[in-house]
Structure formats: structure tokens, C-alpha cells
């Protein structure tokens, strides 16, 4: 495969930056602080800065910048909010970061059709803030206030996916700039279509390696008539997981069901000053529906939980109580980090068929204890997806190696039960080594597509496809 | 683009068939009746027979047959049940039809994970029959008893899609044989994954032009605790459509909402011997949920319908009454055909954002009346998708031209409101002419992918991509 494998020569970099500056003026930055920020995501991965950052304001800007980069065969890395977790935005071969965060216009709310068209830099919180008075909301919630373009690029999901699906199900169409600067729109706003190849889904999850997403139309939903949240403590992790499995199998349309391990709960109580909670394994629930429907769902789940020793079901019906709860859940990453000041969180992301969830979580916990690995467990367990947050000292190679080996074993265990190495964080640079184990010969087809769309390998080199 | 543009020379065809016969024995047929049947689908499109049919029994068989065809650069056409509606299976350049209908093994039911793995020739009714005692069902229902491989290949949907989604949302992974005989599996059984490009969705809807689907894992659902169906007559088509729009916008999780126009209702009453119904515009509903949930949904919809003059809401709670109702709905194609014996049905398939549904249906009806076109209207209106069934004499060029022109205008009106030329039937050979109008520059990306995966253009030539 043709692929960028080295940084540009210094003179070429100079010419490239000169040309970009001529085209974009002060939308181009080469300041060390800006480069540094754009080469690093929120993960333990060692970042590498790009040579320049272009702050794009339109699809045309992106196209123009890509065309200039293509002339120099320079790597191009798309950047939304920098909240990725697998080194997606690092620039191992230098090149140009195209930052779309200023492309934050909400282009059109089609309330009657339950869809919204936005520029790629719009974040999920910004969108929901904007929708507040319309009775609509955008449900996909990966925790971080990520950009919708970035969320589409990594096929993100999060706490609400068990009911509303992931970005895969919620992007109706997108506009993308290809490696030669060409602009395509992948589909229209019809709820379904059988017209040709599903380019929307091809770009969702392609992590900037096939093109840069500049606009997208996403589904939105009516704010449910009633919402209630509940928290329940369990005697063990396994009981909590089994409650989830039975809830899903019973067809309860639960909006959120989140596992928070004992260790995680302890960290949350400290970090988020949660009051009135025990340090034990918990499930956090949210129910959406009519008043009667929400009540019925909660009663069904309470009955299931009771069978697994989950007795003290605490409801949070007031908006502010629910917010406190979900803020605590969203802060798990930072709460985990606070367990060992100065350390980084390395988050795993396997996702398995739900029938294998209890066994794989139990095994992970046992082996972590055996190996003296500090970490927490949280999970979007309704989808079979969970995260171990290893708390590692980035300067301690032995600790890093131990975490790496534990994650590797976890991935192979997930693959052995027909699961995936990543439920929602993406491959980035961190999981390329698992792609062939997961997909086998299908990786060769991914490569054929990559080569067809980006023959010089300039779109986010070093990501997704193994070297 | 490299593409097959002519039939093989006779001597090559002879050698190809000899080699296939050597490899497959009596799994190969060249009988005129078999060829004829395999070159024609259920549409008005003029069929063309292939040169031979191979009845495959396994993925290996398909791979072996494809390799032999590839050696001769012979066209390869996948065949499930032949129920396509856009000339998908016709063989304009001859070649080999690979019939997967004998690949009808249900490989694995993972009841706990709510998924099932099948060979591509399993039909939806066969699967539901098999699942009958498990408390599970497969919801996608395009009317015809199509094969799941064929349904995936055309991104089929149908009456239940408004609640359960289309094949796009319900295929977890698939096994496909590529143009060079290589076998890939696109994903595993995890409910979500961010591991690499979404090849599953790329093959769903590719209509046999990128490869042949030989196995797939689909989602299944718990049979709802309660189901009720209802029928409601409206003063006008517009009232029925507006009832649908408000139902969807209100977030009622209706399982089916089908429009049946006055003309269609008349044909159904005659054809399916329906009793106790008026010849007027109707909506057919189905509600799934708990006892209380179903009751609540029905009450909400009744109130909405009443606002649009839909007064006499008739419920069918008994399974046999529901079956009679849905059988009548499923027989619409044949009922339409019975309006003019000896004629064919030409089915349109546009799908629009729901806010534009009432206007486009009203316009279609008016223009049909003005132009003296005989036809019926039915629709999966919850998704913004509807079908006009033009009843045309295939030997009357003037009638055909009139229908063709009406459909063309309808497609352009759908595109003008951000809709699609096909909600669920696919492009086949019949709608290739609309692909560029719908997708513009994106068609060039589809071509790049086609060229990368099938450089000689042997996979179902003459379909999907415009010449």
C-alpha cells in the first residue's frame, strides 16, 4: 500500500506552510502551544504534534486545505475537540491538522422530520442546548463533549446507545472532503434508502482515513414525556451484570443501564462528592417514555434486580438529582485518574455478545486483582460494552507493560466469544495491532478501499489499518 | 471503468459450462426453463436468462463457482428467491447465476444474545417458523417471502421497519464471496463495534455487485407480550397521511402503520375477500408492547386519527383476524395486478422526509388522475415511503411510456424535497438512471469502490452503477 511513512523534508514543510498561510492567513497556526494541543488526545498515548494547524470555517476551506496538502503529499489529520482515546489525532509523520471546531453552525433543524443538519464542529452539548426549547434532543452521549464530526468519525456511542443506537444508526447523511479535495454528500434526508452503496456508513467509523467529515445530518428525538433515573447497589459485579442481561433479554426499552464497579463507585463518591451511596457494585438506570410506561419499565427492572440481590432501588426523578447522577457517571474518567495523582487512565473498550458479559467481566476483575493492577470498571452493559480504566504511571514501563498485556489478553478473550476489541473508542493508533485478529481477510478489503480513496495514504496515516 | 459489456463467445461459454459441470455435476443446470426462471424477477422489467445456473450448497461452493467464472471473465449473478422488483437478477450479458436457495440452513440461534446466524438462502418465513417456539421473531417483512441474503443485498425493509429498522440496522455481520473467490466475514456478533470500516453496511444494499452474501447474522426480538392491530378509514388520503405524520412526531413506537388508498382497498376487498370494510382510504396499524403499553399507544393514535376524521377504529386482537388483515396487505401487489388481467404492476418506491409526504402523495394522485393512469397507492408511511402500483399492459408502449414519465417526475419531486428514488426496492437495472441525480459526485466514490473490489466488472454487471 502506498502510504506516508516519513515526515516531509524541512524545505517542503516550509513551502507547504507558506502556501497554506497565503491561502488562509491567520487561520493557520504553527505556534508550539497550538501544535502541542493538536497532537494530543485524552489518552495515555504519546502524542506527536503536526507541522501546522488550519482552522477551517467551511467545507470549502477544508477542500482548499486538502488540495494544498495533496500537492505536497503531506499527511492530513482532522481534529474536532481532541477528546479521542486511541491516539486518533496524533501526527506521527507530521503534516497538517485541519481543526473544524470553528465550523460550529447548526445549519437546519427539521423538527417535523426529527433531524438536524450541522457543521462537523458542533458539539453534542451545543446541539442539545440549541434544541432545548424545541422539545427535541440528540441522545448520543459518549461522556466527553465531543464534536459530532468526531463522534461520527469514530462511530461513537455511550450511555444512551442501548436504546437510541450509536452514530452508525443516527447519521442520515454526511458531507466529506476526499483526499484529492473533492466534496461528496453521501445521502439525503429520507429515513431509509436503497439507492446505491452506503457511503454514509463507510465514512462513519473511518476515523479521518478516507476523508474529512465537514457536515452531517443526524436524527433527533422528542424529549420523552417522562424520564426517571434510578440507582441500585448489588452484592457483586456478577449480580449487577446478570440483572442487565435479563433486562435486555426481557425487551425492556431501558434508555441507559450503566455498570459502576465498587472501586469506581468509591472514586466517584470522593471525586463527585456523591452523598448517600455505598461503596459497592452499582447499576445506574434511566427510563424514557410515557408516565405509565416509565413506571412499568422501572417496576419490571426492580423485580429483576431483586432476584439478584439488588434491593435498595433509589429513584432520582427531579432533573437536578438526575443531572448529579449522570455527571458523576460522566466524570468516571477523571475520578479514576484522581485515584493516583500524576497517573494516566488507559481505557479498554471490548464489547461482547451479552451472554458472555458476566464471565468476561468477572475474569477481568480476577486477573487484575491477581496481577496487582489498579483500575476501575464501568460499562454500557446493555450493549455488552465495558471499560476498565487502568490507572498507570506513564513513566513506569513495567506498569505500562502490565496494563498492555492485560488489555491484550482481554481483547483475545473478547474475540474468542465473537466480540470486538473496540465497542466505541475506535482503532486509532492504539488498536491497529488487533484489527487482523478481529477481521482476518476482511482487512484486505478495507485496504483496497483505503487505496482506492486515498492512493497516496495522506489521510490520517498510521491509524486504523495495520502497517 | 472496466466492465463486462458483451456476452461471452459461444466457445468460451461452452468451456465455462463444461468446467462448472466438472466441478459441480448436477448442481449445474442449463435447461431452458431453469434459465428462464432465473432471469426474471417479479417486476415489469424484461428479463434476460443467464447461460447457466449453479445451485450452491455452501460458501465454498460459491467461492469455487466464482473462481471458475472469474477465469472466463463471465458475469456472475446472485439469486435468492427471485422476488426482486427492479430487474436485479436479469442477465443482460449472460453469464452464470449462482442460486443460493439451497443454502437454507439456520446455523445458530443465540437466543440470549437476540441474534441468529443463517445461510443466505433462508427465507424470512422459514426463519420465523423455526423461531416459533423460542419466543423470538425476525421482524423485517418486505411482503414477499424473500431470502435473507437477498433482503440484505437490496437493503430491504417493509411494514415493520418503522419500529425495528431495515436490513441496514438488523444485520450484525455477513460472509461474502468477492469477485476473485476470496471469502470475508465483515464483523463479529457484538452489538456495536468501532473496529475499522463498516463492511457489513457496505455489502448491505450492494445488490450482488461487490460480492455474494453467503451467510449472515441478524438481530431477532422477543415476541411482544401484547400485539394488537387496528384499521381505520379516513375521509381522504391526506387525512390518513397527516395522522401518520403526527403519530411519528409524537414518538408513539408504532410497529406498523400502512397506508392503503381507496383504489387499493377496493382491489383488496375483491381479491382477498375482506368483509366489513369500506372502499375508502385506510391506515392499518400494529402495536407491540406490554398489555398496558399497547393500550396506551392505541389510545394515543385513536385520538390523533379522530382529529383527522378517522372515526371507526376497528381492532383485530385475535391472531387469525390480524393474519387476515396483514395477508390482505401483503397481497396488495397481486390485488393490484387483478385490476386488469394480463397486465403487469410497475411499482414506484420513493421515500421522502415525512414532512413532505402528504404533499407528494396528493400530487401523485392528482397527476395520475389527470393523465388517466390506473394504479393503487400503498405505503410504509411511517418511514415516508410509499408505492404507486401502476397497472400497465406490457405490450402497450404508450402506456409504459406514460408510467415511466410519471415515475420519473415523481422521483425528481422526491429528490427536490431531499428524498430518495428508492426506499427499499433497490436500484437494480431500473433506477440506475436516477443514481447521479440523487448522489452527484458521490457516485464517483461508489465507482472507485466497485473498481477496487471488482476490477473486471463481473459481479452483477448492468446493475446499480450507471453505464
PDB file of C-alpha atoms in Angstrom, chain A residues 111-115 154-158 161-163 166 168-169 171-173 178 180 182-199 201-207 209-210 219 222 225 245 248-249 290-293 296 349 351-356 380 382-385 414-427 435 437-439 441-450 452-455 463-465, chain B residues 111-115 154-158 161-163 166 168-169 171-173 178 180 182-199 201-207 209-210 219 222 225 245 248-249 290-293 296 349 351-356 380 382-385 414-427 435 437-439 441-450 452-455 463-465:
ATOM      1  CA  UNK A 111     -38.299  19.481  13.685  1.00  0.00           C
ATOM      2  CA  UNK A 112     -41.118  17.767  11.796  1.00  0.00           C
ATOM      3  CA  UNK A 113     -38.713  15.220  10.325  1.00  0.00           C
ATOM      4  CA  UNK A 114     -36.812  14.707  13.564  1.00  0.00           C
ATOM      5  CA  UNK A 115     -33.441  15.535  12.038  1.00  0.00           C
ATOM      6  CA  UNK A 154     -15.110   7.165  15.498  1.00  0.00           C
ATOM      7  CA  UNK A 155     -18.616   5.639  15.365  1.00  0.00           C
ATOM      8  CA  UNK A 156     -19.110   6.826  18.947  1.00  0.00           C
ATOM      9  CA  UNK A 157     -21.940   5.810  21.218  1.00  0.00           C
ATOM     10  CA  UNK A 158     -22.081   5.875  25.025  1.00  0.00           C
ATOM     11  CA  UNK A 161     -26.907   3.743  22.814  1.00  0.00           C
ATOM     12  CA  UNK A 162     -28.718   0.778  24.325  1.00  0.00           C
ATOM     13  CA  UNK A 163     -31.983   2.475  23.368  1.00  0.00           C
ATOM     14  CA  UNK A 166     -24.809   4.585  18.002  1.00  0.00           C
ATOM     15  CA  UNK A 168     -23.967   4.252  12.939  1.00  0.00           C
ATOM     16  CA  UNK A 169     -27.748   4.331  13.343  1.00  0.00           C
ATOM     17  CA  UNK A 171     -26.291   9.716  10.972  1.00  0.00           C
ATOM     18  CA  UNK A 172     -28.630  10.185   8.000  1.00  0.00           C
ATOM     19  CA  UNK A 173     -26.038  11.662   5.657  1.00  0.00           C
ATOM     20  CA  UNK A 178     -11.783  13.326  -0.019  1.00  0.00           C
ATOM     21  CA  UNK A 180      -7.994  14.976  -3.594  1.00  0.00           C
ATOM     22  CA  UNK A 182     -13.353  16.522  -3.921  1.00  0.00           C
ATOM     23  CA  UNK A 183     -16.533  17.081  -1.900  1.00  0.00           C
ATOM     24  CA  UNK A 184     -19.252  14.443  -1.713  1.00  0.00           C
ATOM     25  CA  UNK A 185     -22.560  14.189   0.074  1.00  0.00           C
ATOM     26  CA  UNK A 186     -23.348  10.594   0.919  1.00  0.00           C
ATOM     27  CA  UNK A 187     -27.149  10.601   1.056  1.00  0.00           C
ATOM     28  CA  UNK A 188     -30.269  12.696   1.519  1.00  0.00           C
ATOM     29  CA  UNK A 189     -32.669  13.079   4.418  1.00  0.00           C
ATOM     30  CA  UNK A 190     -35.050  10.182   3.733  1.00  0.00           C
ATOM     31  CA  UNK A 191     -35.259   7.915   6.763  1.00  0.00           C
ATOM     32  CA  UNK A 192     -34.357   4.928   4.643  1.00  0.00           C
ATOM     33  CA  UNK A 193     -32.974   4.401   1.157  1.00  0.00           C
ATOM     34  CA  UNK A 194     -31.766   1.551  -1.039  1.00  0.00           C
ATOM     35  CA  UNK A 195     -30.047   3.833  -3.538  1.00  0.00           C
ATOM     36  CA  UNK A 196     -26.524   2.552  -4.039  1.00  0.00           C
ATOM     37  CA  UNK A 197     -23.640   1.831  -1.708  1.00  0.00           C
ATOM     38  CA  UNK A 198     -23.957   3.032   1.875  1.00  0.00           C
ATOM     39  CA  UNK A 199     -21.205   5.646   1.848  1.00  0.00           C
ATOM     40  CA  UNK A 201     -21.832   4.111   6.993  1.00  0.00           C
ATOM     41  CA  UNK A 202     -18.465   3.785   5.233  1.00  0.00           C
ATOM     42  CA  UNK A 203     -17.375   7.212   6.478  1.00  0.00           C
ATOM     43  CA  UNK A 204     -18.913   6.709   9.933  1.00  0.00           C
ATOM     44  CA  UNK A 205     -16.087   4.997  11.795  1.00  0.00           C
ATOM     45  CA  UNK A 206     -13.391   5.689   9.197  1.00  0.00           C
ATOM     46  CA  UNK A 207     -11.507   7.955  11.625  1.00  0.00           C
ATOM     47  CA  UNK A 209      -8.547   7.926   6.998  1.00  0.00           C
ATOM     48  CA  UNK A 210     -10.873   8.123   3.972  1.00  0.00           C
ATOM     49  CA  UNK A 219     -31.576  12.036  13.891  1.00  0.00           C
ATOM     50  CA  UNK A 222     -38.792  14.016  21.045  1.00  0.00           C
ATOM     51  CA  UNK A 225     -42.970  12.732  28.304  1.00  0.00           C
ATOM     52  CA  UNK A 245     -28.651  -9.255  30.788  1.00  0.00           C
ATOM     53  CA  UNK A 248     -32.244  -6.593  27.861  1.00  0.00           C
ATOM     54  CA  UNK A 249     -33.480 -10.085  27.126  1.00  0.00           C
ATOM     55  CA  UNK A 290     -44.949   7.963  28.983  1.00  0.00           C
ATOM     56  CA  UNK A 291     -45.649   8.351  32.723  1.00  0.00           C
ATOM     57  CA  UNK A 292     -47.225   4.911  32.797  1.00  0.00           C
ATOM     58  CA  UNK A 293     -44.584   3.377  30.548  1.00  0.00           C
ATOM     59  CA  UNK A 296     -43.912  -0.078  34.189  1.00  0.00           C
ATOM     60  CA  UNK A 349     -13.139  -0.969  25.264  1.00  0.00           C
ATOM     61  CA  UNK A 351     -17.693  -5.341  23.564  1.00  0.00           C
ATOM     62  CA  UNK A 352     -19.092  -8.868  23.590  1.00  0.00           C
ATOM     63  CA  UNK A 353     -22.393 -10.650  22.957  1.00  0.00           C
ATOM     64  CA  UNK A 354     -24.277 -10.081  26.180  1.00  0.00           C
ATOM     65  CA  UNK A 355     -24.419 -13.789  27.056  1.00  0.00           C
ATOM     66  CA  UNK A 356     -20.642 -13.622  27.616  1.00  0.00           C
ATOM     67  CA  UNK A 380     -22.509   0.394  28.861  1.00  0.00           C
ATOM     68  CA  UNK A 382     -26.820  -3.140  27.975  1.00  0.00           C
ATOM     69  CA  UNK A 383     -24.737  -3.288  24.787  1.00  0.00           C
ATOM     70  CA  UNK A 384     -22.165  -5.743  26.145  1.00  0.00           C
ATOM     71  CA  UNK A 385     -19.563  -2.969  26.258  1.00  0.00           C
ATOM     72  CA  UNK A 414     -13.449 -10.931  23.717  1.00  0.00           C
ATOM     73  CA  UNK A 415     -12.590 -12.110  20.209  1.00  0.00           C
ATOM     74  CA  UNK A 416     -12.849 -15.731  21.357  1.00  0.00           C
ATOM     75  CA  UNK A 417     -16.504 -15.172  22.255  1.00  0.00           C
ATOM     76  CA  UNK A 418     -17.298 -13.329  18.997  1.00  0.00           C
ATOM     77  CA  UNK A 419     -16.785  -9.863  20.458  1.00  0.00           C
ATOM     78  CA  UNK A 420     -14.829  -6.842  19.266  1.00  0.00           C
ATOM     79  CA  UNK A 421     -11.677  -5.096  20.514  1.00  0.00           C
ATOM     80  CA  UNK A 422     -13.498  -1.759  20.487  1.00  0.00           C
ATOM     81  CA  UNK A 423     -17.154  -1.046  21.125  1.00  0.00           C
ATOM     82  CA  UNK A 424     -16.959   2.723  20.711  1.00  0.00           C
ATOM     83  CA  UNK A 425     -13.494   4.276  21.088  1.00  0.00           C
ATOM     84  CA  UNK A 426     -12.219   3.258  17.672  1.00  0.00           C
ATOM     85  CA  UNK A 427      -8.948   1.782  16.459  1.00  0.00           C
ATOM     86  CA  UNK A 435      -7.522  -5.445  13.554  1.00  0.00           C
ATOM     87  CA  UNK A 437      -7.059 -10.816  14.639  1.00  0.00           C
ATOM     88  CA  UNK A 438     -10.589  -9.459  14.643  1.00  0.00           C
ATOM     89  CA  UNK A 439     -11.356  -9.246  10.936  1.00  0.00           C
ATOM     90  CA  UNK A 441      -9.141 -11.401   5.375  1.00  0.00           C
ATOM     91  CA  UNK A 442     -11.690  -8.570   5.596  1.00  0.00           C
ATOM     92  CA  UNK A 443      -8.796  -6.240   6.461  1.00  0.00           C
ATOM     93  CA  UNK A 444      -7.555  -6.713   2.895  1.00  0.00           C
ATOM     94  CA  UNK A 445     -10.872  -5.314   1.651  1.00  0.00           C
ATOM     95  CA  UNK A 446     -10.527  -2.326   3.992  1.00  0.00           C
ATOM     96  CA  UNK A 447      -7.083  -1.778   2.469  1.00  0.00           C
ATOM     97  CA  UNK A 448      -8.471  -1.961  -1.079  1.00  0.00           C
ATOM     98  CA  UNK A 449     -10.982   0.727  -0.172  1.00  0.00           C
ATOM     99  CA  UNK A 450      -8.345   2.870   1.516  1.00  0.00           C
ATOM    100  CA  UNK A 452      -8.876   3.433  -3.899  1.00  0.00           C
ATOM    101  CA  UNK A 453      -9.949   6.540  -2.000  1.00  0.00           C
ATOM    102  CA  UNK A 454      -6.564   7.698  -0.728  1.00  0.00           C
ATOM    103  CA  UNK A 455      -3.905   6.241  -3.042  1.00  0.00           C
ATOM    104  CA  UNK A 463      -4.344   4.999  12.034  1.00  0.00           C
ATOM    105  CA  UNK A 464      -6.877   2.170  11.694  1.00  0.00           C
ATOM    106  CA  UNK A 465      -5.126  -0.104   9.177  1.00  0.00           C
TER     107      UNK A 465
ATOM    108  CA  UNK B 111     -31.390 -16.720  21.979  1.00  0.00           C
ATOM    109  CA  UNK B 112     -29.650 -14.986  24.890  1.00  0.00           C
ATOM    110  CA  UNK B 113     -27.963 -12.512  22.555  1.00  0.00           C
ATOM    111  CA  UNK B 114     -31.051 -11.988  20.414  1.00  0.00           C
ATOM    112  CA  UNK B 115     -29.287 -12.929  17.190  1.00  0.00           C
ATOM    113  CA  UNK B 154     -31.198  -4.908  -1.536  1.00  0.00           C
ATOM    114  CA  UNK B 155     -31.308  -3.296   1.920  1.00  0.00           C
ATOM    115  CA  UNK B 156     -34.925  -4.408   2.209  1.00  0.00           C
ATOM    116  CA  UNK B 157     -37.373  -3.277   4.829  1.00  0.00           C
ATOM    117  CA  UNK B 158     -41.182  -3.258   4.689  1.00  0.00           C
ATOM    118  CA  UNK B 161     -39.296  -1.040   9.598  1.00  0.00           C
ATOM    119  CA  UNK B 162     -40.864   1.991  11.238  1.00  0.00           C
ATOM    120  CA  UNK B 163     -40.202   0.348  14.585  1.00  0.00           C
ATOM    121  CA  UNK B 166     -34.348  -2.029   7.898  1.00  0.00           C
ATOM    122  CA  UNK B 168     -29.225  -1.841   7.424  1.00  0.00           C
ATOM    123  CA  UNK B 169     -29.914  -1.808  11.165  1.00  0.00           C
ATOM    124  CA  UNK B 171     -27.567  -7.288  10.019  1.00  0.00           C
ATOM    125  CA  UNK B 172     -24.797  -7.772  12.574  1.00  0.00           C
ATOM    126  CA  UNK B 173     -22.308  -9.357  10.188  1.00  0.00           C
ATOM    127  CA  UNK B 178     -15.636 -11.473  -3.558  1.00  0.00           C
ATOM    128  CA  UNK B 180     -11.831 -13.290  -7.031  1.00  0.00           C
ATOM    129  CA  UNK B 182     -11.929 -14.725  -1.654  1.00  0.00           C
ATOM    130  CA  UNK B 183     -14.195 -15.178   1.399  1.00  0.00           C
ATOM    131  CA  UNK B 184     -14.514 -12.465   4.022  1.00  0.00           C
ATOM    132  CA  UNK B 185     -16.532 -12.096   7.187  1.00  0.00           C
ATOM    133  CA  UNK B 186     -17.355  -8.466   7.838  1.00  0.00           C
ATOM    134  CA  UNK B 187     -17.763  -8.379  11.610  1.00  0.00           C
ATOM    135  CA  UNK B 188     -18.499 -10.379  14.732  1.00  0.00           C
ATOM    136  CA  UNK B 189     -21.570 -10.669  16.925  1.00  0.00           C
ATOM    137  CA  UNK B 190     -21.004  -7.724  19.273  1.00  0.00           C
ATOM    138  CA  UNK B 191     -23.993  -5.391  19.213  1.00  0.00           C
ATOM    139  CA  UNK B 192     -21.745  -2.458  18.401  1.00  0.00           C
ATOM    140  CA  UNK B 193     -18.150  -2.044  17.273  1.00  0.00           C
ATOM    141  CA  UNK B 194     -15.798   0.728  16.166  1.00  0.00           C
ATOM    142  CA  UNK B 195     -13.235  -1.639  14.688  1.00  0.00           C
ATOM    143  CA  UNK B 196     -12.436  -0.456  11.191  1.00  0.00           C
ATOM    144  CA  UNK B 197     -14.545   0.252   8.124  1.00  0.00           C
ATOM    145  CA  UNK B 198     -18.167  -0.860   8.205  1.00  0.00           C
ATOM    146  CA  UNK B 199     -18.000  -3.538   5.526  1.00  0.00           C
ATOM    147  CA  UNK B 201     -23.157  -1.880   5.738  1.00  0.00           C
ATOM    148  CA  UNK B 202     -21.129  -1.663   2.512  1.00  0.00           C
ATOM    149  CA  UNK B 203     -22.370  -5.080   1.395  1.00  0.00           C
ATOM    150  CA  UNK B 204     -25.911  -4.484   2.660  1.00  0.00           C
ATOM    151  CA  UNK B 205     -27.527  -2.794  -0.331  1.00  0.00           C
ATOM    152  CA  UNK B 206     -24.758  -3.600  -2.814  1.00  0.00           C
ATOM    153  CA  UNK B 207     -27.108  -5.858  -4.806  1.00  0.00           C
ATOM    154  CA  UNK B 209     -22.266  -6.005  -7.413  1.00  0.00           C
ATOM    155  CA  UNK B 210     -19.423  -6.218  -4.859  1.00  0.00           C
ATOM    156  CA  UNK B 219     -30.915  -9.424  15.118  1.00  0.00           C
ATOM    157  CA  UNK B 222     -38.643 -11.088  21.807  1.00  0.00           C
ATOM    158  CA  UNK B 225     -46.181  -9.568  25.406  1.00  0.00           C
ATOM    159  CA  UNK B 245     -47.088  12.142  10.450  1.00  0.00           C
ATOM    160  CA  UNK B 248     -44.489   9.514  14.313  1.00  0.00           C
ATOM    161  CA  UNK B 249     -43.769  13.015  15.534  1.00  0.00           C
ATOM    162  CA  UNK B 290     -46.897  -4.737  27.217  1.00  0.00           C
ATOM    163  CA  UNK B 291     -50.673  -5.013  27.647  1.00  0.00           C
ATOM    164  CA  UNK B 292     -50.792  -1.539  29.145  1.00  0.00           C
ATOM    165  CA  UNK B 293     -48.307  -0.119  26.629  1.00  0.00           C
ATOM    166  CA  UNK B 296     -51.824   3.396  25.605  1.00  0.00           C
ATOM    167  CA  UNK B 349     -40.610   3.385  -4.409  1.00  0.00           C
ATOM    168  CA  UNK B 351     -39.144   7.816   0.164  1.00  0.00           C
ATOM    169  CA  UNK B 352     -39.189  11.384   1.490  1.00  0.00           C
ATOM    170  CA  UNK B 353     -38.762  13.226   4.780  1.00  0.00           C
ATOM    171  CA  UNK B 354     -42.133  12.764   6.436  1.00  0.00           C
ATOM    172  CA  UNK B 355     -42.925  16.493   6.432  1.00  0.00           C
ATOM    173  CA  UNK B 356     -43.215  16.270   2.627  1.00  0.00           C
ATOM    174  CA  UNK B 380     -44.919   2.317   4.697  1.00  0.00           C
ATOM    175  CA  UNK B 382     -44.276   5.935   8.975  1.00  0.00           C
ATOM    176  CA  UNK B 383     -40.946   5.961   7.125  1.00  0.00           C
ATOM    177  CA  UNK B 384     -42.061   8.390   4.413  1.00  0.00           C
ATOM    178  CA  UNK B 385     -42.046   5.566   1.862  1.00  0.00           C
ATOM    179  CA  UNK B 414     -38.863  13.320  -4.206  1.00  0.00           C
ATOM    180  CA  UNK B 415     -35.266  14.400  -4.818  1.00  0.00           C
ATOM    181  CA  UNK B 416     -36.351  18.057  -4.729  1.00  0.00           C
ATOM    182  CA  UNK B 417     -37.528  17.596  -1.129  1.00  0.00           C
ATOM    183  CA  UNK B 418     -34.374  15.697  -0.062  1.00  0.00           C
ATOM    184  CA  UNK B 419     -35.874  12.253  -0.603  1.00  0.00           C
ATOM    185  CA  UNK B 420     -34.608   9.160  -2.410  1.00  0.00           C
ATOM    186  CA  UNK B 421     -35.675   7.375  -5.595  1.00  0.00           C
ATOM    187  CA  UNK B 422     -35.841   4.073  -3.706  1.00  0.00           C
ATOM    188  CA  UNK B 423     -36.763   3.462  -0.097  1.00  0.00           C
ATOM    189  CA  UNK B 424     -36.431  -0.303  -0.186  1.00  0.00           C
ATOM    190  CA  UNK B 425     -36.585  -1.941  -3.626  1.00  0.00           C
ATOM    191  CA  UNK B 426     -33.070  -1.029  -4.659  1.00  0.00           C
ATOM    192  CA  UNK B 427     -31.590   0.345  -7.874  1.00  0.00           C
ATOM    193  CA  UNK B 435     -28.414   7.485  -9.243  1.00  0.00           C
ATOM    194  CA  UNK B 437     -29.342  12.866  -9.902  1.00  0.00           C
ATOM    195  CA  UNK B 438     -29.627  11.588  -6.349  1.00  0.00           C
ATOM    196  CA  UNK B 439     -25.986  11.302  -5.305  1.00  0.00           C
ATOM    197  CA  UNK B 441     -20.235  13.292  -7.122  1.00  0.00           C
ATOM    198  CA  UNK B 442     -20.703  10.522  -4.550  1.00  0.00           C
ATOM    199  CA  UNK B 443     -21.400   8.143  -7.443  1.00  0.00           C
ATOM    200  CA  UNK B 444     -17.747   8.520  -8.418  1.00  0.00           C
ATOM    201  CA  UNK B 445     -16.788   7.170  -5.000  1.00  0.00           C
ATOM    202  CA  UNK B 446     -19.164   4.229  -5.448  1.00  0.00           C
ATOM    203  CA  UNK B 447     -17.400   3.572  -8.763  1.00  0.00           C
ATOM    204  CA  UNK B 448     -13.977   3.694  -7.120  1.00  0.00           C
ATOM    205  CA  UNK B 449     -15.116   1.091  -4.620  1.00  0.00           C
ATOM    206  CA  UNK B 450     -16.674  -1.067  -7.323  1.00  0.00           C
ATOM    207  CA  UNK B 452     -11.314  -1.728  -6.394  1.00  0.00           C
ATOM    208  CA  UNK B 453     -13.352  -4.770  -5.391  1.00  0.00           C
ATOM    209  CA  UNK B 454     -14.399  -5.983  -8.833  1.00  0.00           C
ATOM    210  CA  UNK B 455     -11.865  -4.645 -11.352  1.00  0.00           C
ATOM    211  CA  UNK B 463     -26.908  -3.074 -12.055  1.00  0.00           C
ATOM    212  CA  UNK B 464     -26.691  -0.187  -9.563  1.00  0.00           C
ATOM    213  CA  UNK B 465     -23.993   1.990 -11.170  1.00  0.00           C
TER     214      UNK B 465
END
